[in-house]
Short mmCIF file of C-alpha atoms in Angstrom, two decimals:
data_model
loop_
_atom_site.label_atom_id
_atom_site.label_comp_id
_atom_site.label_asym_id
_atom_site.label_seq_id
_atom_site.Cartn_x
_atom_site.Cartn_y
_atom_site.Cartn_z
CA MET A 1 191.19 111.88 117.97
CA ILE A 2 188.73 108.94 117.82
CA ARG A 3 189.55 106.69 120.75
CA PRO A 4 189.70 102.81 119.92
CA VAL A 5 186.72 101.87 121.62
CA LEU A 6 184.83 104.58 119.70
CA ARG A 7 186.25 103.76 116.49
CA HIS A 8 185.51 99.71 117.05
CA ALA A 9 181.72 100.99 117.93
CA PHE A 10 181.43 103.30 114.45
CA LEU A 11 182.66 99.96 112.72
CA ALA A 12 180.13 97.84 114.25
CA ALA A 13 177.59 100.19 113.66
CA GLY A 14 178.56 100.41 109.80
CA ILE A 15 178.56 96.82 109.57
CA LEU A 16 175.10 96.41 111.10
CA LEU A 17 173.80 99.12 108.75
CA GLY A 18 175.16 97.69 105.83
CA SER A 19 173.57 94.26 107.03
CA HIS A 20 170.24 96.11 107.24
CA ALA A 21 170.42 97.60 103.85
CA ALA A 22 171.23 94.09 102.25
CA LEU A 23 168.16 92.56 104.06
CA ALA A 24 165.84 95.64 102.59
CA GLU A 25 165.21 92.88 100.10
CA ASN A 26 162.66 90.11 100.78
CA ARG A 27 164.30 86.82 101.41
CA VAL A 28 162.32 83.60 101.84
CA ALA A 29 163.95 80.07 102.05
CA LEU A 30 162.95 76.47 102.01
CA VAL A 31 164.95 73.86 104.09
CA ILE A 32 164.19 70.18 103.49
CA GLY A 33 165.92 67.76 105.55
CA GLN A 34 165.44 63.99 104.18
CA SER A 35 166.88 61.59 106.86
CA ASN A 36 164.67 58.95 107.84
CA TYR A 37 164.08 56.77 104.78
CA ARG A 38 161.80 53.79 105.07
CA ALA A 39 163.33 51.16 102.60
CA VAL A 40 167.00 51.84 102.81
CA VAL A 41 169.59 52.82 105.79
CA PRO A 42 168.51 56.10 107.10
CA LEU A 43 171.03 59.25 106.51
CA PRO A 44 172.03 60.48 109.74
CA ASN A 45 173.40 64.13 108.62
CA PRO A 46 170.52 65.70 106.46
CA ALA A 47 168.26 66.36 109.50
CA ASN A 48 171.60 68.05 111.29
CA ASP A 49 172.28 69.95 108.17
CA ALA A 50 168.83 71.44 107.62
CA LYS A 51 168.59 72.47 111.09
CA ALA A 52 172.16 74.19 110.78
CA MET A 53 171.33 75.97 107.44
CA SER A 54 167.92 77.19 109.04
CA GLN A 55 169.63 78.75 111.87
CA MET A 56 172.32 80.38 109.39
CA LEU A 57 169.83 81.41 106.91
CA THR A 58 167.68 83.16 109.79
CA GLU A 59 170.55 85.23 111.01
CA SER A 60 171.17 86.18 107.19
CA GLY A 61 167.69 87.72 107.09
CA PHE A 62 165.83 85.08 105.33
CA GLU A 63 162.13 84.12 106.63
CA VAL A 64 162.88 80.46 106.63
CA LEU A 65 160.16 77.28 106.14
CA THR A 66 161.63 74.05 107.42
CA ALA A 67 160.44 70.64 106.34
CA ALA A 68 161.78 67.10 107.33
CA ASP A 69 161.22 63.46 105.93
CA LEU A 70 158.91 64.44 103.40
CA SER A 71 156.89 61.96 101.14
CA GLN A 72 156.39 62.25 97.66
CA ASN A 73 152.97 64.10 97.57
CA GLU A 74 154.43 66.33 100.79
CA LEU A 75 157.42 67.37 98.95
CA ARG A 76 155.13 68.82 96.03
CA THR A 77 152.74 70.28 98.42
CA LYS A 78 155.81 72.05 100.08
CA VAL A 79 157.51 73.38 96.93
CA GLY A 80 153.91 74.49 95.89
CA ASP A 81 153.48 76.53 98.85
CA PHE A 82 156.75 77.86 98.77
CA ALA A 83 156.08 79.31 95.27
CA ALA A 84 153.11 80.95 96.64
CA LYS A 85 154.96 82.27 99.50
CA VAL A 86 157.42 83.98 96.94
CA ALA A 87 154.48 85.04 94.89
CA GLU A 88 153.21 86.73 97.94
CA LYS A 89 156.25 88.72 98.55
CA GLY A 90 156.62 90.19 95.48
CA PRO A 91 158.96 90.45 92.79
CA ASP A 92 161.84 91.77 94.49
CA THR A 93 162.40 88.70 96.54
CA VAL A 94 165.41 86.25 96.85
CA ALA A 95 164.05 82.72 96.92
CA LEU A 96 166.35 80.06 98.14
CA VAL A 97 165.96 76.03 98.73
CA PHE A 98 168.15 73.98 100.55
CA TYR A 99 167.83 70.28 99.73
CA ALA A 100 169.79 67.39 101.83
CA GLY A 101 168.96 63.88 101.26
CA HIS A 102 168.99 61.29 98.38
CA GLY A 103 169.32 62.54 94.84
CA LEU A 104 169.32 60.23 91.83
CA GLN A 105 169.82 60.59 87.88
CA ILE A 106 167.56 58.19 85.77
CA ASP A 107 167.89 58.43 81.73
CA GLY A 108 170.01 61.75 82.22
CA GLU A 109 167.35 63.29 84.33
CA ASN A 110 167.59 64.44 87.87
CA PHE A 111 165.13 63.29 90.93
CA LEU A 112 165.01 64.44 94.08
CA VAL A 113 163.83 61.31 96.69
CA PRO A 114 161.12 61.35 99.09
CA VAL A 115 161.49 59.16 102.18
CA ASP A 116 158.67 56.73 101.26
CA VAL A 117 160.25 55.60 97.91
CA ASP A 118 161.00 51.70 97.48
CA PRO A 119 161.92 51.29 93.93
CA LYS A 120 162.40 47.83 92.01
CA ARG A 121 163.12 48.94 88.67
CA GLU A 122 164.41 52.20 87.19
CA THR A 123 160.82 53.22 85.83
CA ASP A 124 159.81 53.54 89.44
CA ILE A 125 161.74 56.36 89.89
CA PRO A 126 160.01 58.96 87.74
CA LEU A 127 156.56 57.38 89.47
CA GLN A 128 157.73 57.89 92.86
CA ALA A 129 160.37 60.69 93.22
CA VAL A 130 160.00 64.12 92.32
CA ARG A 131 161.61 65.69 88.98
CA LEU A 132 164.34 68.55 90.21
CA ASN A 133 162.91 70.14 86.80
CA ASP A 134 159.73 70.28 88.40
CA VAL A 135 160.91 72.03 91.09
CA LEU A 136 163.01 74.68 89.04
CA ASN A 137 160.03 75.29 86.89
CA THR A 138 157.82 75.81 89.77
CA LEU A 139 160.18 78.69 91.15
CA ALA A 140 160.51 80.31 87.90
CA SER A 141 156.60 80.33 87.32
CA VAL A 142 156.32 82.94 89.99
CA PRO A 143 158.18 86.68 89.64
CA SER A 144 161.29 86.93 91.96
CA LYS A 145 164.41 88.92 92.02
CA THR A 146 167.00 85.68 92.58
CA ARG A 147 166.45 81.92 92.91
CA ILE A 148 168.96 79.93 94.77
CA LEU A 149 169.10 75.99 94.90
CA LEU A 150 171.53 74.55 97.14
CA LEU A 151 171.60 70.76 96.54
CA ASP A 152 173.46 68.34 98.99
CA ALA A 153 171.76 65.27 97.22
CA CYS A 154 174.57 63.71 95.48
CA ARG A 155 175.22 60.71 97.87
CA ASN A 156 175.48 57.03 96.60
CA ASN A 157 172.66 55.19 95.27
CA PRO A 158 170.92 53.20 98.02
CA PHE A 159 168.93 51.15 96.17
CA PRO A 160 170.20 47.75 95.04
CA ASP A 161 167.63 47.03 92.49
CA ILE A 162 168.54 49.92 90.21
CA ASN A 163 172.16 50.80 91.46
CA LYS A 164 173.80 48.54 89.16
CA THR A 165 172.28 50.28 85.95
CA ALA A 166 171.39 54.04 87.00
CA GLY A 167 174.16 56.34 86.42
CA ARG A 168 176.18 57.70 89.59
CA GLY A 169 175.62 60.98 91.19
CA LEU A 170 173.70 63.65 89.37
CA ALA A 171 173.66 65.04 85.61
CA ILE A 172 174.66 68.47 84.71
CA VAL A 173 171.80 71.26 84.97
CA ASP A 174 172.83 74.32 83.28
CA ALA A 175 171.13 77.43 84.94
CA LYS A 176 171.88 79.45 81.68
CA THR A 177 169.24 77.46 79.63
CA GLY A 178 166.50 78.42 82.58
CA ALA A 179 165.32 81.75 83.57
CA PRO A 180 167.87 84.57 84.50
CA GLY A 181 168.54 85.17 88.20
CA THR A 182 169.18 81.54 89.16
CA PHE A 183 172.17 80.17 90.99
CA MET A 184 172.50 76.38 91.64
CA SER A 185 175.08 74.52 93.69
CA PHE A 186 175.57 70.86 94.03
CA SER A 187 177.55 69.15 96.84
CA THR A 188 179.82 67.67 94.35
CA SER A 189 180.68 67.40 90.56
CA PRO A 190 178.33 66.08 87.86
CA GLY A 191 178.74 62.29 87.85
CA ALA A 192 180.32 61.87 91.37
CA GLU A 193 178.99 60.98 94.69
CA ALA A 194 179.31 63.11 97.92
CA GLU A 195 179.90 61.96 101.20
CA ASP A 196 177.65 62.23 104.11
CA GLY A 197 180.31 62.72 106.49
CA SER A 198 181.44 61.66 109.73
CA GLY A 199 180.57 64.62 111.81
CA ALA A 200 177.59 66.32 112.76
CA ASN A 201 177.28 67.95 109.05
CA SER A 202 178.11 66.86 105.68
CA PRO A 203 181.54 68.21 104.24
CA TYR A 204 179.40 70.36 102.07
CA THR A 205 177.16 71.61 104.55
CA SER A 206 180.17 72.15 107.02
CA ALA A 207 181.98 74.78 104.43
CA LEU A 208 178.74 76.23 103.31
CA LEU A 209 178.10 77.17 107.09
CA ALA A 210 181.43 78.51 107.25
CA ALA A 211 181.86 80.49 103.95
CA ALA A 212 178.30 82.24 104.31
CA LYS A 213 179.03 83.86 107.34
CA GLU A 214 181.78 85.72 106.01
CA PRO A 215 180.54 89.41 105.55
CA GLY A 216 181.07 91.05 102.23
CA LEU A 217 181.57 87.86 100.08
CA SER A 218 179.42 87.64 96.73
CA ILE A 219 177.72 84.15 96.29
CA GLU A 220 180.27 83.42 93.89
CA ASP A 221 183.09 83.96 95.87
CA THR A 222 181.28 82.39 99.08
CA PHE A 223 180.98 79.11 96.81
CA LYS A 224 184.60 79.15 95.58
CA ARG A 225 185.69 78.83 99.02
CA VAL A 226 183.18 76.15 99.70
CA ARG A 227 184.84 74.19 96.75
CA VAL A 228 188.26 74.50 98.21
CA ALA A 229 187.11 73.58 101.43
CA VAL A 230 185.33 70.51 100.53
CA ASN A 231 188.31 69.35 98.16
CA LYS A 232 190.70 69.68 101.16
CA ALA A 233 188.19 67.95 103.68
CA THR A 234 187.73 64.94 101.67
CA ALA A 235 191.30 64.65 100.33
CA GLY A 236 189.97 65.49 96.83
CA ARG A 237 187.53 62.89 96.33
CA GLN A 238 184.62 65.36 96.43
CA THR A 239 184.58 68.90 94.96
CA PRO A 240 181.22 70.85 94.63
CA TRP A 241 180.00 72.34 91.55
CA ASP A 242 177.88 75.18 90.44
CA SER A 243 176.06 76.89 87.63
CA SER A 244 174.86 80.43 87.61
CA SER A 245 172.63 82.87 85.49
CA LEU A 246 172.40 85.48 88.17
CA THR A 247 172.13 89.33 86.69
CA ASP A 248 172.06 90.73 90.36
CA ASP A 249 174.52 90.63 93.14
CA PHE A 250 173.69 88.59 96.16
CA ARG A 251 175.49 88.13 99.60
CA PHE A 252 174.81 86.33 102.55
CA VAL A 253 175.85 89.01 104.87
CA GLY A 254 176.32 92.69 103.92
CA PRO A 255 174.93 94.80 101.19
CA ALA A 256 174.83 93.64 97.57
CA VAL A 257 176.63 95.75 95.30
CA ALA A 258 174.42 97.85 92.94
CA GLY A 259 174.66 97.53 89.05
CA PRO A 260 174.56 94.87 86.33
CA LYS A 261 177.12 91.92 87.24
CA LEU A 262 179.99 91.56 84.91
CA ALA A 263 180.80 88.44 83.39
CA SER A 264 184.34 86.72 84.39
CA VAL A 265 186.85 86.20 81.78
CA LYS A 266 187.93 82.63 81.24
CA LYS A 267 191.71 82.20 80.72
CA THR A 268 193.00 79.84 78.31
CA VAL A 269 194.82 76.79 79.31
CA ASP A 270 198.28 78.19 78.28
CA GLU A 271 197.57 81.40 80.53
CA TRP A 272 196.94 78.91 83.23
CA LYS A 273 200.06 77.04 82.70
CA ARG A 274 201.87 80.60 83.11
CA ASP A 275 200.35 81.22 86.33
CA LEU A 276 200.67 77.85 87.94
CA LYS A 277 204.15 77.05 86.68
CA GLY A 278 206.90 76.77 89.88
CA LYS A 279 204.08 77.10 92.58
CA PRO A 280 203.55 74.28 94.90
CA ALA A 281 201.09 71.34 93.96
CA GLU A 282 198.57 72.25 97.22
CA ALA A 283 198.86 76.01 96.24
CA ALA A 284 198.23 75.48 92.33
CA ASN A 285 195.38 72.95 93.20
CA GLU A 286 193.65 75.46 95.38
CA LEU A 287 193.64 77.68 92.50
CA ILE A 288 192.00 75.91 89.90
CA VAL A 289 189.50 74.24 92.45
CA ALA A 290 188.36 77.55 92.90
CA ASP A 291 188.21 78.55 89.18
CA GLY A 292 186.47 75.21 88.58
CA THR A 293 186.86 75.58 84.76
CA ASP A 294 188.10 72.92 82.12
CA GLU A 295 190.82 75.13 81.23
CA ALA A 296 192.35 75.48 84.82
CA TYR A 297 192.17 71.53 85.41
CA GLU A 298 193.68 70.96 82.09
CA ALA A 299 196.79 73.06 82.61
CA PHE A 300 197.22 71.54 86.45
CA ALA A 301 196.81 67.96 84.94
CA VAL A 302 199.51 68.69 82.72
CA LEU A 303 202.08 70.39 84.64
CA TYR A 304 201.59 68.30 87.78
CA ALA A 305 201.05 65.21 86.08
CA GLN A 306 202.92 62.86 88.45
CA THR A 307 201.35 63.81 91.65
CA PRO A 308 198.41 62.40 93.21
CA LEU A 309 196.81 66.07 92.82
CA GLY A 310 197.47 65.74 89.02
CA LEU A 311 196.18 62.57 88.80
CA GLN A 312 192.64 63.61 90.72
CA ALA A 313 192.54 66.60 88.36
CA ARG A 314 192.74 64.35 85.20
CA ASP A 315 190.13 62.28 86.77
CA TRP A 316 187.96 65.13 87.50
CA LEU A 317 188.46 66.61 83.84
CA ASP A 318 187.84 63.25 82.17
CA ARG A 319 184.46 62.71 84.50
CA HIS A 320 183.36 66.31 83.53
CA ARG A 321 183.85 65.81 79.79
CA ARG A 322 181.93 62.65 79.88
CA MET A 323 179.22 64.23 81.52
CA VAL A 324 179.05 67.25 79.20
CA ALA A 325 179.10 64.61 76.30
CA TRP A 326 176.26 62.69 77.95
CA ASN A 327 174.36 65.82 78.44
CA ASN A 328 174.51 66.40 74.91
CA ALA A 329 173.36 62.77 73.90
CA VAL A 330 170.48 63.40 76.38
CA ILE A 331 169.25 66.88 74.76
CA ILE A 332 169.88 65.60 71.15
CA ASN A 333 167.87 62.36 72.27
CA THR A 334 168.35 60.05 69.07
CA ALA A 335 169.66 56.58 68.57
CA ALA A 336 172.91 57.78 66.85
CA GLY A 337 173.64 60.35 69.44
CA TYR A 338 173.47 57.63 72.15
CA ARG A 339 175.34 55.16 69.74
CA ALA A 340 177.98 57.95 69.56
CA PHE A 341 178.43 58.34 73.36
CA ILE A 342 178.93 54.18 73.47
CA ALA A 343 181.15 54.30 71.03
CA GLN A 344 183.42 57.12 72.87
CA TYR A 345 182.54 55.72 76.46
CA PRO A 346 181.63 51.93 76.27
CA ASP A 347 182.66 51.11 79.87
CA SER A 348 181.38 54.21 81.80
CA ASP A 349 178.61 54.06 84.31
CA LEU A 350 176.22 55.53 81.71
CA ALA A 351 176.95 52.93 78.94
CA PRO A 352 174.03 50.56 80.16
CA THR A 353 171.55 53.61 80.12
CA ALA A 354 172.53 54.78 76.65
CA ARG A 355 172.11 51.37 75.40
CA LYS A 356 168.60 50.99 76.75
CA LEU A 357 167.77 54.64 75.21
CA GLU A 358 169.45 53.84 71.86
CA GLU A 359 167.20 50.70 71.53
CA ARG A 360 164.15 52.61 72.51
CA LEU A 361 164.98 55.31 69.75
CA ARG A 362 166.22 53.06 67.06
CA ASN A 363 163.33 53.38 64.87
CA ARG A 364 162.46 57.03 65.45
CA PRO A 365 163.13 59.38 62.24
CA ASN A 366 166.17 61.49 62.91
CA PHE A 367 165.68 65.29 62.39
CA VAL A 368 168.89 66.58 64.32
CA ALA A 369 171.09 66.76 61.07
CA THR A 370 168.03 69.44 59.84
CA VAL A 371 168.41 71.41 62.97
CA ALA A 372 172.03 71.17 63.07
CA THR A 373 172.15 72.63 59.45
CA ALA A 374 169.96 75.42 60.46
CA GLY A 375 171.15 76.75 63.72
CA GLY A 376 174.45 74.80 64.64
CA ALA A 377 174.77 71.84 66.96
CA PRO A 378 173.41 71.83 70.44
CA ASN A 379 175.94 72.95 73.02
CA ALA A 380 176.13 71.54 76.67
CA SER A 381 173.51 74.04 77.68
CA GLY A 382 171.09 72.86 74.81
CA ALA A 383 171.55 76.25 72.80
CA ALA A 384 172.52 76.55 69.39
CA ALA A 385 176.61 77.60 69.37
CA SER A 386 178.32 79.22 66.50
CA GLY A 387 181.66 77.18 67.84
CA PRO A 388 182.82 75.80 71.18
CA ALA A 389 184.82 77.62 73.77
CA ALA A 390 188.40 76.78 74.31
CA GLY A 391 189.37 73.87 76.10
CA GLN A 392 185.37 72.67 76.21
CA PRO A 393 184.47 69.46 74.87
CA THR A 394 182.19 69.75 71.56
CA ASN A 395 179.80 67.52 70.01
CA ALA A 396 182.44 66.26 67.47
CA SER A 397 183.89 64.41 70.76
CA LEU A 398 180.96 62.18 70.47
CA GLY A 399 182.08 60.44 67.54
CA PRO A 400 182.16 60.52 63.58
CA THR A 401 178.68 58.77 63.67
CA CYS A 402 177.04 61.84 65.61
CA PRO A 403 174.48 63.54 63.69
CA CYS A 404 175.18 66.91 65.41
CA THR A 405 178.67 66.82 63.43
CA THR A 406 176.57 67.49 60.58
CA PRO A 407 178.70 70.11 58.55
CA THR A 408 176.78 73.15 57.66
CA LEU A 409 176.94 74.37 53.95
CA PRO A 410 177.88 77.89 53.16
CA LEU A 411 175.28 79.57 51.63
CA LYS A 412 175.90 81.87 48.52
CA LYS A 413 173.33 84.99 48.03
CA VAL A 414 171.86 84.54 44.62
CA ASP A 415 169.80 87.25 43.01
CA THR A 416 166.63 85.50 41.47
CA PRO A 417 164.11 87.58 39.55
CA PRO A 418 160.71 87.85 41.09
CA LYS A 419 158.33 85.36 40.29
CA LYS A 420 155.41 86.46 37.82
CA ARG A 421 151.89 86.05 39.31
CA THR A 422 150.00 83.50 37.15
CA GLU A 423 146.49 82.28 37.24
CA PRO A 424 146.59 78.51 37.93
CA ASP A 425 146.05 76.21 35.10
CA PRO A 426 142.19 74.92 35.03
CA PRO A 427 141.71 71.59 36.27
CA LYS A 428 141.95 68.93 33.33
CA ARG A 429 138.61 67.75 32.28
CA VAL A 430 138.40 63.92 32.75
CA ASP A 431 136.10 62.10 30.44
CA ARG A 432 134.89 59.01 32.08
CA ALA A 433 132.19 56.79 31.13
CA PRO A 434 128.92 57.81 33.10
CA PRO A 435 127.47 55.66 35.94
CA LYS A 436 124.94 53.08 35.02
CA ARG A 437 121.51 53.95 35.39
CA TYR A 438 118.38 52.43 36.43
CA VAL A 439 115.28 53.52 35.60
CA VAL A 440 112.25 53.42 38.00
CA PRO A 441 108.97 53.39 35.86
CA GLU A 442 106.79 53.99 38.48
CA ASP A 443 108.20 57.61 39.57
CA ASP A 444 110.21 58.00 36.40
CA VAL A 445 113.22 59.33 38.61
CA VAL A 446 117.08 58.93 37.52
CA VAL A 447 119.04 57.08 40.42
CA TYR A 448 122.69 57.39 40.06
CA ARG A 449 124.75 54.49 41.37
CA ARG A 450 127.52 55.81 43.67
CA PRO A 451 131.03 55.38 42.28
CA PRO A 452 133.73 53.10 43.85
CA PRO A 453 135.62 55.04 46.61
CA ARG A 454 138.48 57.71 45.51
CA ASP A 455 136.96 57.56 41.85
CA TYR A 456 135.95 60.92 40.79
CA TYR A 457 133.13 61.52 38.63
CA GLU A 458 132.77 64.51 36.45
CA PRO A 459 129.37 64.75 34.56
CA ARG A 460 128.97 65.98 30.89
CA GLY A 461 126.42 68.38 31.31
CA PRO A 462 123.65 69.19 34.04
CA SER A 463 122.87 66.59 36.09
CA ILE A 464 120.87 65.90 39.32
CA GLY A 465 123.15 64.36 42.17
CA ILE A 466 122.58 63.61 46.08
CA GLY A 467 125.55 64.83 47.89
CA ILE A 468 126.99 62.36 50.23
CA GLY A 469 129.68 63.22 52.90
CA ILE A 470 131.48 60.23 54.89
CA GLY A 471 133.72 61.16 57.83
CA GLY A 472 133.77 64.98 57.25
CA PHE A 473 134.18 64.87 53.69
CA GLY A 474 131.66 66.83 51.40
CA GLY A 475 131.54 70.70 51.28
CA SER A 476 134.83 72.21 52.47
CA GLY A 477 135.33 69.19 55.13
CA GLY A 478 138.75 67.70 55.83
CA TYR A 479 140.34 64.67 56.84
CA GLY A 480 139.19 63.50 60.07
CA GLY A 481 136.43 66.27 59.98
CA GLY A 482 133.03 65.99 61.34
CA ASP A 483 132.72 63.88 64.32
CA ARG A 484 136.65 63.13 64.18
CA GLY A 485 137.33 66.61 64.57
CA GLY A 486 140.07 68.50 62.49
CA GLY A 487 142.73 67.07 60.59
CA HIS A 488 144.45 67.22 57.23
CA GLN A 489 142.33 69.38 54.96
CA GLY A 490 140.60 67.23 52.31
CA THR A 491 138.93 67.92 48.76
CA SER A 492 135.17 68.31 48.30
CA ARG A 493 133.42 65.43 47.24
CA SER A 494 129.64 66.41 47.04
CA GLY A 495 127.77 65.85 43.83
CA TYR A 496 128.58 61.91 44.15
#
């Protein structure tokens, strides 16, 4: 019989071997903390958050690169250097980026905010900040096994010149529309603001530090615990949100599970109602926060409508559906789409941006109806879909004027006989008066006057002509040919 001391020793050795097995893959991380903003009040916690995350990730087997208080150029350089590091490590690499600091959405696009920005208008942000999409594209440009992006960047907009017109929080980013193998986590849900916290770390980072140290948890289960912990710590004011296209298992501590990841099965609203019925509101709230789907929140909001938690769930659901509708409008990017969003959400914080974009695109041709007829209306991820998932808002919710609601007509197969190949009809002869002639007696040379522009002359019989090409006309040239470069193919005009 094994003594208790030896049993504990064997268990510890097993955990240690499991950790080493998990660390056989390359793990590199870039940790950024933006605290000392120059134009606005500094943020106290991002520096602390970055320091604590660096220590936790180092203990989890990551090679950690740290950076703090970066300007725009420095932030871009650090991301580029990190991508080069990932490429150096090889395709079997887990690349993780943690960012703590300010983040903004402008015109439906998310930006990470360097410490040297001082915007006076919304249009200054794209010039002075760093697009989140640029960071994602840089990471996706190098081969890697898994990409993890953790953003504690949804704090309030601190810039008084633009905080009344820009939308709150960050816009939706769907990892499924990018490269497979990506996991993204935001410190709060789209369109909401995160708290910096009164302790040494933000509520999001505090919860992540605790959950990531638990051995054996998959990354999905880790962030389920993060959502519940942050929701509790903020009394429901803040709930983290994530999006995943992972194809391999990842765990901060412990070996990964081999084999392809199985897609989770969503429960319907009615199934959630059956599961939640009779449970205390607090226990039921933990279940739906951990799940994070519209169906779970819808069921909870109906069953617990008269409780404070039920009202919070309804607020979360309404905001999430509004952000999905906004994401659809931004993806479609037409005046009609923004008009439909304004009609449905005229008093939202995004309405001023929608009105501005609608005005900007008012005279732009609308091609969405053709796209919708060919492949279905775009869904929240930007891909064509044959129909909405249960409980999910659809483009139809944007209003009857939305171009993405154009119905597709049923197609009927018709057998038609193959067309006979026929020779093209010969060009019709155009009889026109010959050009005027001037005879030069000295040389006895016949000179033709050049016809007016765009007037074709077809001579009746042999003649002597001088070929003239203008701007690429003549021979087999095209419109804009010659010195102007290629363009629409033109008609030969030699022989004028």
